[in-house]
Structure formats: C-alpha cells, structure tokens
C-alpha cells in the first residue's frame, strides 16, 4: 500500500526519507510543495530530483479524505462532508469573515462523550481520525478555496471545533497541529490555531507541555450538578479540577486568556442567576466567553435561548468585565453546526439498515 505523506509531521517525514536513503532536508522541500503550494502530484515538484520523484510516485501518495458532498450557504459559509470510510463521514466548515477566514475541522468520527445537547455525541464513537484525515481537511479546503491577492491561503485560522474530542485523539491531533504551525507547512501562528475541549484534564496538561495553542473549553454550566448532566465527562473532571487545569494551561498558552464556550439552552442554563453564578465560578481565571446559540437537531428536546435571554446573560458577564461574544449563527441554511450534516447522512444509513433488518 502507498504511504500517505499527509500522515507525517516534519519529524516523521524526515525519518521516512532517511529510510529511503535520502537526506532529511528533502522533507522540508517536500513539505513546501505539499502544504505551501498544495501540489498533490510528485511529477510537478520540479526542484526535486527526478529519481526521487519516481520513487515517491511508486511508494507514496498525497491523499486528502474523499468529499461526498459540498454545500454553500447564502452567507458564504461552505461545508464539506468527507468520507472517511466504512460508512463514516466527518465535516469541515469554512467561515469567511472580513479580516480572517476560519476553518472548523473534525478530530474523530463520532464522539464517546455523549454531551446531552450534541448531535455528534448522539451518534456514539466510531473511530479516531488519522493525521492525514485531520490535516487533509485543511489541505483540501485550501486546495478548493485558493489564495488571496497577496498569495496567502484564504484560511488564516483553524479551530478544532468540528466533530469529536480532539484531546481524546491526542497524538494524531498534535501531529496535525504541528503541521499547521510548521513554517515549512502552513506556518500559522499558535494564536490562530484553537483546540476546543470538553475538559480532558490530563490531556490539557500534555497539550500545554507538547504543543500549546489557543484553548477553548466547553463550560456550558455554572455548577457541577448541571454540568454533570450536560457534559458527563464532568463527573470525572469536575469544575474545580478543570479550572485549575485552565490556570496551569495559561502559564504556557500563546494567548493570555482561555475562551469558555457556553451553549445557550432555553430554561436550562440561561438565567440571569446562572450568569451570576458563572461570574463567581470563573473569578480567578483570565477568560473570555463565547455564547453559542443552541443549534437544534431532530432528536433533541432542547431549544435555543431567545435573543433576549442571551442578551441578558451576556450583560451580566460584561458587567463583571468579562469580554463576551455571541456566536453568529452562520450557515444555518446548510446545517453548518457541529455534527449536523454528518448526522443526517448517518441517520439515513441507520434507518436504511433498520429497514433492511425489519426494525422499522
Ligand atoms: N469536543 C469538543 C470540540 C467539538 S464540539 C468540545 O466539546 O469542546 C465544539 C463546540 O460545539 C463545543 O463547545 C460544543 O459543546 C458545541 N456544541 C455541540 N453541540 C452543539 C449544538 N447542538 N449547538 C451549539 N453548540 C454545540
Ligand atoms: Fe463530544 Fe464535544 Fe459533542 Fe461533547 S460537545 S459529545 S465532547 S463533540
């Protein structure tokens, strides 16, 4: 089988080339072609010796996940549904803004953590994505979107906020992050690459030590009682332990604050009193808040908080000097929210399967 070079970070690629009898500096040359130029064809890599190009063409490939479907929203948001084999699909979403272009990528097919309001969680866990499948989302999106007038890729920021829990696929996530940061690959600044976690405390410490990037933590509740219900991993790493890990992370973080994500669920976690409790909870952690209006999906009983409730909640945080933004609901018309499109496809397969075995 051919070796997919997207599976290698700089270190692993140099080791692979050394094994082929090549000089390690060829890795830098190759990476520039793969990531800076976006070239998948060895034959086009003109400054690499023809003999090596031939060898690579035989033994290796540069292959991003297959695209099953692409959707374009009225507001310019673009979503790709990527086939990662054996009936699994994951998604990547591009969100263009005036000053930046952000790609949201996935780390796992499904997720084991089963947060009560998350459609990815409802699908259960399927498998970890490989390095090639993670970095391949960025490679593919860059390939599709192209460069701006200054010759830079349009994607300037990456957030790991798609499907899955990146810190439970730690090694592959870190290798992919290294490629995003590597000057010979995408060369993004650590501040422009964000990992979002539901709070896997030991892995947060490892990320701080091995590859600190901007960190977003999914908080969603002001106390353990409610968070245990919404984000079950809280039973293992409760708020006190989680917030202490946030403090430790900040010692090495590229930004001097943690972003707390907070999904707004009507009548569940959106009262003014809960906002006050939240202010009290995060008192000692330098942070910003990102309020996410809940994105409904078919099998959920939750509802999105009203704009008024979100505004009132935000006011309480702002009055306590916590910078708080409300996430715009972009790409609603193409269900460009966590796990939704992939959810639709999976549901269909599940339903077909059930039909074929006579369940429905
Ligand atoms: N597993 C990681 C990253 C992926 S989820 C995490 O949980 O942080 C990215 C963000 O989307 C998280 O904050 C998650 O809680 C939120 N989210 C999940 N389902 C959602 C929904 N239906 N509506 C709004 N936000 C949702
Ligand atoms: Fe997994 Fe994040 Fe969804 Fe929770 S919110 S189930 S951790 S993807």
Coordinates of C-alpha atoms and ligand atoms in Angstrom, one line a residue:
X1 CA 0.0 0.0 0.0
X2 CA 1.2 3.5 -0.7
X3 CA 2.2 5.7 2.2
X4 CA 0.1 8.8 2.5
X5 CA 2.6 11.6 3.2
X6 CA -0.2 13.7 4.9
X7 CA 0.2 11.2 7.8
X8 CA 3.6 12.6 8.6
X9 CA 4.7 15.6 10.6
X10 CA 8.1 17.1 9.8
X11 CA 9.9 14.7 12.0
X12 CA 8.2 11.6 10.7
X13 CA 8.6 12.7 7.1
X14 CA 12.4 13.2 7.6
X15 CA 12.6 9.7 9.2
X16 CA 10.7 8.2 6.2
X17 CA 13.0 9.9 3.7
X18 CA 16.1 8.8 5.6
X19 CA 14.9 5.2 5.5
X20 CA 14.6 5.6 1.7
X21 CA 18.3 6.7 1.7
X22 CA 17.5 10.4 1.1
X23 CA 18.8 13.4 3.0
X24 CA 16.5 14.7 5.7
X25 CA 16.4 18.2 4.2
X26 CA 14.3 16.8 1.4
X27 CA 11.5 16.7 3.9
X28 CA 11.4 20.5 4.0
X29 CA 11.4 20.7 0.2
X30 CA 8.6 18.2 0.0
X31 CA 6.5 19.9 2.7
X32 CA 6.7 23.1 0.9
X33 CA 5.3 21.5 -2.2
X34 CA 2.6 19.7 -0.3
X35 CA 1.4 22.4 2.0
X36 CA 2.6 25.8 0.7
X37 CA 1.9 25.1 -3.0
X38 CA -0.8 22.5 -2.4
X39 CA 0.6 20.2 -5.0
X40 CA -0.5 16.5 -4.8
X41 CA 1.4 15.3 -7.9
X42 CA 5.1 14.3 -7.4
X43 CA 5.8 14.8 -11.1
X44 CA 5.1 18.5 -10.7
X45 CA 7.7 19.0 -7.9
X46 CA 10.3 20.4 -10.3
X47 CA 13.2 21.1 -7.8
X48 CA 13.2 17.5 -6.5
X49 CA 15.5 15.1 -8.4
X50 CA 13.6 13.0 -11.0
X51 CA 14.8 9.8 -9.5
X52 CA 13.3 10.6 -6.1
X53 CA 10.1 11.9 -7.7
X54 CA 9.7 8.5 -9.4
X55 CA 10.5 6.6 -6.2
X56 CA 7.9 8.6 -4.3
X57 CA 5.3 8.2 -7.0
X58 CA 5.6 4.4 -6.6
X59 CA 5.7 4.2 -2.8
X60 CA 3.8 7.2 -1.6
X61 CA 0.8 9.4 -2.2
X62 CA -0.7 12.7 -1.1
X63 CA -4.4 12.0 -0.5
X64 CA -7.0 14.0 1.4
X65 CA -10.3 12.4 2.5
X66 CA -12.9 12.0 -0.2
X67 CA -15.5 14.6 -0.5
X68 CA -19.1 13.2 -0.5
X69 CA -20.9 16.5 -0.6
X70 CA -20.2 20.2 -0.6
X71 CA -22.7 22.8 0.4
X72 CA -22.5 26.6 0.1
X73 CA -24.5 28.9 2.3
X74 CA -26.0 32.2 1.3
X75 CA -23.6 33.9 3.7
X76 CA -20.5 32.3 2.1
X77 CA -20.1 29.6 4.7
X78 CA -19.0 26.4 3.0
X79 CA -19.3 22.9 4.3
X80 CA -17.7 19.7 3.1
X81 CA -18.8 16.3 4.1
X82 CA -15.8 14.0 3.9
X83 CA -15.9 10.3 3.6
X84 CA -13.6 8.6 6.0
X85 CA -14.5 5.0 5.0
X86 CA -16.7 2.2 6.4
X87 CA -19.9 4.4 6.3
X88 CA -18.3 7.2 8.4
X89 CA -18.5 10.8 7.4
X90 CA -17.0 13.9 9.1
X91 CA -17.3 17.5 8.3
X92 CA -15.2 20.6 7.8
X93 CA -16.7 24.1 7.7
X94 CA -15.2 27.3 6.2
X95 CA -16.4 30.6 7.7
X96 CA -15.3 33.7 5.8
X97 CA -15.1 37.0 7.7
X98 CA -13.8 40.4 6.7
X99 CA -10.5 40.1 8.5
X100 CA -10.0 36.3 8.5
X101 CA -11.0 33.0 7.1
X102 CA -11.7 30.3 9.6
X103 CA -11.8 26.5 9.0
X104 CA -13.5 24.4 11.6
X105 CA -12.3 20.8 11.4
X106 CA -13.1 17.4 13.0
X107 CA -10.9 15.1 15.0
X108 CA -13.0 11.9 15.4
X109 CA -15.8 10.2 13.6
X110 CA -18.5 10.5 16.3
X111 CA -17.6 11.1 19.9
X112 CA -17.7 8.9 23.0
X113 CA -18.5 11.7 25.5
X114 CA -22.2 12.0 24.8
X115 CA -22.9 15.6 25.8
X116 CA -26.7 15.8 26.1
X117 CA -27.1 18.7 23.6
X118 CA -24.7 17.5 20.9
X119 CA -25.7 15.6 17.8
X120 CA -22.2 14.2 17.3
X121 CA -22.4 12.8 20.8
X122 CA -25.7 11.2 19.9
X123 CA -24.0 9.2 17.1
X124 CA -21.7 7.5 19.5
X125 CA -18.0 6.9 18.9
X126 CA -16.7 5.4 15.7
X127 CA -13.0 6.0 15.5
X128 CA -10.2 8.4 15.7
X129 CA -9.2 10.2 12.6
X130 CA -5.6 9.7 11.3
X131 CA -3.2 12.6 10.9
X132 CA -3.9 12.6 7.2
X133 CA -7.6 12.8 7.8
X134 CA -7.2 15.7 10.1
X135 CA -4.6 17.8 8.2
X136 CA -6.3 16.6 5.0
X137 CA -9.4 18.7 5.9
X138 CA -7.2 21.8 5.8
X139 CA -5.3 20.6 2.8
X140 CA -8.5 20.0 0.9
X141 CA -10.2 23.3 1.9
X142 CA -7.1 25.3 0.9
X143 CA -7.0 23.5 -2.4
X144 CA -10.7 24.4 -3.0
X145 CA -10.6 28.0 -1.8
X146 CA -7.2 29.0 -3.1
X147 CA -5.1 32.0 -2.2
X148 CA -5.8 35.7 -1.7
X149 CA -4.3 38.6 -3.7
X150 CA -1.1 38.5 -1.6
X151 CA -0.6 34.9 -2.3
X152 CA -1.6 33.6 1.2
X153 CA -4.1 30.8 1.7
X154 CA -7.5 32.3 2.4
X155 CA -7.7 30.2 5.6
X156 CA -5.9 32.2 8.3
X157 CA -7.4 30.5 11.4
X158 CA -8.2 26.9 12.3
X159 CA -10.5 25.8 15.1
X160 CA -10.8 22.2 16.2
X161 CA -14.5 22.5 16.9
X162 CA -16.0 20.1 14.5
X163 CA -16.9 16.5 15.3
X164 CA -15.1 14.7 18.1
X165 CA -13.0 15.4 21.2
X166 CA -9.5 16.3 19.9
X167 CA -7.8 15.6 23.2
X168 CA -9.0 12.0 23.1
X169 CA -7.2 11.6 19.8
X170 CA -4.1 13.3 21.3
X171 CA -1.2 12.0 19.2
X172 CA -2.8 12.5 15.8
X173 CA -4.2 15.9 16.8
X174 CA -0.8 17.1 18.0
X175 CA 0.9 15.9 14.8
X176 CA -1.7 17.7 12.7
X177 CA -1.3 20.8 14.9
X178 CA 2.5 20.7 14.3
X179 CA 1.9 20.8 10.6
X180 CA -0.4 23.8 10.9
X181 CA 2.3 25.6 12.9
X182 CA 5.4 24.4 10.9
X183 CA 7.0 27.2 8.9
X184 CA 7.6 24.7 6.0
X185 CA 4.0 23.7 6.0
X186 CA 1.2 26.1 6.9
X187 CA 3.1 28.4 9.3
X188 CA 0.1 29.6 11.2
X189 CA 0.7 31.4 14.5
X190 CA -0.2 29.5 17.7
X191 CA -2.7 32.2 18.4
X192 CA -4.6 31.4 15.2
X193 CA -5.0 27.7 15.9
X194 CA -7.6 26.8 18.6
X195 CA -8.3 23.4 20.2
X196 CA -11.7 23.1 21.8
X197 CA -12.1 20.6 24.6
X198 CA -14.9 19.4 26.9
X199 CA -12.2 19.3 29.6
X200 CA -10.0 16.2 29.4
X201 CA -7.7 17.5 32.2
X202 CA -4.6 15.3 31.9
X203 CA -4.5 15.9 28.1
X204 CA -4.8 19.6 28.7
X205 CA -1.6 19.4 30.7
X206 CA 0.1 17.4 27.9
X207 CA -1.0 19.9 25.3
X208 CA 0.4 22.7 27.3
X209 CA 3.8 20.9 27.5
X210 CA 3.9 19.5 24.0
X211 CA 2.2 21.9 21.7
X212 CA 0.5 24.9 23.3
X213 CA -2.1 26.6 21.0
X214 CA -5.1 28.7 21.8
X215 CA -7.5 26.8 24.0
X216 CA -11.3 26.9 24.2
X217 CA -13.0 25.0 27.0
X218 CA -16.7 23.9 26.7
X219 CA -18.1 25.0 30.0
X220 CA -21.9 25.2 29.4
X221 CA -22.9 25.2 33.1
X222 CA -22.1 27.3 36.2
X223 CA -22.1 24.3 38.7
X224 CA -21.2 20.6 38.8
X225 CA -24.8 19.5 39.3
X226 CA -25.9 20.9 35.9
X227 CA -22.6 20.2 34.1
X228 CA -22.6 16.6 35.2
X229 CA -25.9 16.3 33.2
X230 CA -24.9 18.3 30.1
X231 CA -21.3 17.3 29.8
X232 CA -21.0 13.9 31.5
X233 CA -17.1 13.9 31.5
X234 CA -17.6 16.5 34.3
X235 CA -18.2 13.6 36.6
X236 CA -14.6 12.6 36.1
X237 CA -13.0 16.0 35.9
X238 CA -15.3 18.4 37.9
X239 CA -15.2 22.2 37.6
X240 CA -12.7 22.8 40.3
X241 CA -10.2 20.4 38.8
X242 CA -11.0 21.7 35.3
X243 CA -10.5 25.4 36.2
X244 CA -7.2 24.6 37.9
X245 CA -6.1 22.9 34.7
X246 CA -7.1 26.1 32.8
X247 CA -4.8 28.1 35.2
X248 CA -1.9 25.8 34.5
X249 CA -2.5 26.0 30.8
X250 CA -2.3 29.7 30.8
X251 CA 1.3 29.6 32.1
X252 CA 2.4 28.5 28.6
X253 CA -0.5 29.5 26.4
X254 CA 0.0 31.7 23.4
X255 CA -2.9 33.9 24.5
X256 CA -3.4 35.2 28.0
X257 CA -6.9 34.0 28.3
X258 CA -9.0 30.9 28.0
X259 CA -12.1 31.0 25.8
X260 CA -15.0 29.5 27.5
X261 CA -17.8 28.2 25.3
X262 CA -21.3 28.2 26.6
X263 CA -24.2 26.8 24.6
X264 CA -27.4 28.7 25.3
X265 CA -30.2 26.3 26.1
X266 CA -33.6 27.8 26.9
X267 CA -34.7 27.3 30.5
X268 CA -31.7 25.0 31.2
X269 CA -28.6 27.2 31.7
X270 CA -29.6 30.7 30.5
X271 CA -31.0 32.5 33.5
X272 CA -29.6 35.7 35.0
X273 CA -29.0 34.0 38.2
X274 CA -26.9 31.3 36.5
X275 CA -24.9 34.0 34.7
X276 CA -24.1 35.5 38.2
X277 CA -23.1 32.0 39.5
X278 CA -20.9 31.7 36.4
X279 CA -19.1 35.0 37.1
X280 CA -18.4 33.8 40.5
X281 CA -17.1 30.5 39.3
X282 CA -14.5 31.8 36.8
X283 CA -13.4 34.8 39.0
X284 CA -9.8 33.7 39.1
X285 CA -9.4 32.6 35.5
X286 CA -8.5 35.1 32.9
X287 CA -11.1 34.3 30.2
X288 CA -13.4 35.4 27.5
X289 CA -16.8 33.9 26.9
X290 CA -18.3 32.8 23.6
X291 CA -22.1 32.2 23.9
X292 CA -23.3 29.7 21.3
X293 CA -27.0 29.8 20.5
X294 CA -28.0 26.1 20.6
X295 CA -28.3 24.5 17.2
X296 CA -31.3 22.2 17.2
X297 CA -31.3 18.8 15.5
X298 CA -34.1 16.3 15.0
X299 CA -33.7 14.0 18.1
X300 CA -33.3 16.8 20.7
X301 CA -35.7 18.1 23.3
X302 CA -33.6 21.3 23.9
X303 CA -34.5 24.7 22.5
X304 CA -32.3 27.6 21.6
X305 CA -32.5 30.5 24.2
X306 CA -34.3 33.6 22.9
X307 CA -32.2 36.6 21.7
X308 CA -33.4 38.5 24.8
X309 CA -32.3 35.8 27.2
X310 CA -28.9 35.6 25.5
X311 CA -28.5 39.4 25.7
X312 CA -29.4 39.5 29.4
X313 CA -26.9 36.7 30.1
X314 CA -24.3 38.5 28.2
X315 CA -24.9 41.8 30.1
X316 CA -24.2 40.1 33.4
X317 CA -20.9 38.8 32.2
X318 CA -19.9 42.1 30.6
X319 CA -20.8 44.0 33.8
X320 CA -18.3 41.8 35.6
X321 CA -15.7 42.9 32.9
X322 CA -15.7 39.5 31.1
X323 CA -15.4 40.1 27.4
X324 CA -18.3 38.1 25.9
X325 CA -19.3 37.5 22.3
X326 CA -22.3 35.8 21.0
X327 CA -21.6 33.4 18.1
X328 CA -23.4 34.4 14.9
X329 CA -25.4 31.5 13.6
X330 CA -23.7 31.2 10.3
X331 CA -24.6 28.8 7.6
X332 CA -27.9 27.8 9.3
X333 CA -29.4 27.0 5.8
X334 CA -26.8 24.3 5.3
X335 CA -26.8 23.0 8.9
X336 CA -23.2 24.1 9.4
X337 CA -23.2 23.3 13.1
X338 CA -21.4 20.6 15.0
X339 CA -22.1 17.2 13.6
X340 CA -25.4 18.1 11.9
X341 CA -24.8 17.2 8.2
X342 CA -22.9 14.1 9.0
X343 CA -25.7 13.3 11.4
X344 CA -28.2 13.5 8.6
X345 CA -26.2 11.1 6.5
X346 CA -25.6 8.6 9.3
X347 CA -29.3 8.7 10.3
X348 CA -30.2 7.8 6.8
X349 CA -27.8 4.8 6.8
X350 CA -29.1 3.8 10.1
X351 CA -32.7 4.0 9.0
X352 CA -31.9 2.1 5.8
X353 CA -30.1 -0.5 7.9
X354 CA -33.0 -0.8 10.3
X355 CA -35.4 -1.1 7.4
X356 CA -33.3 -3.8 5.8
X357 CA -33.3 -5.8 9.1
X358 CA -37.0 -5.1 9.6
X359 CA -36.9 -2.8 12.6
X360 CA -39.0 0.0 11.0
Ligands
LIG1 N1 -15.4 18.0 21.6 C1 -15.0 19.3 21.7 C2 -14.9 20.1 20.4 C3 -16.1 19.8 19.4 S1 -17.6 20.5 19.8 C4 -15.8 20.1 22.7 O1 -16.8 19.6 23.2 O2 -15.4 21.3 23.0 C5 -17.4 22.2 19.6 C6 -18.4 23.1 20.4 O3 -19.7 23.0 19.9 C7 -18.4 22.7 21.8 O4 -18.4 23.9 22.7 C8 -19.8 22.0 21.9 O5 -20.2 22.0 23.2 C9 -20.6 22.8 21.0 N2 -21.8 22.2 20.5 C10 -22.1 20.9 20.4 N3 -23.3 20.6 20.0 C11 -23.9 21.8 19.8 C12 -25.2 22.3 19.4 N4 -26.2 21.4 19.1 N5 -25.4 23.6 19.4 C13 -24.5 24.5 19.7 N6 -23.2 24.1 20.1 C14 -23.0 22.8 20.2
LIG2 FE1 -18.1 15.2 22.1 FE2 -17.7 17.8 22.1 FE3 -20.1 16.8 21.3 FE4 -19.4 16.7 23.8 S1 -19.8 18.5 22.6 S2 -20.3 15.0 22.6 S3 -17.2 16.4 23.7 S4 -18.1 16.5 20.3

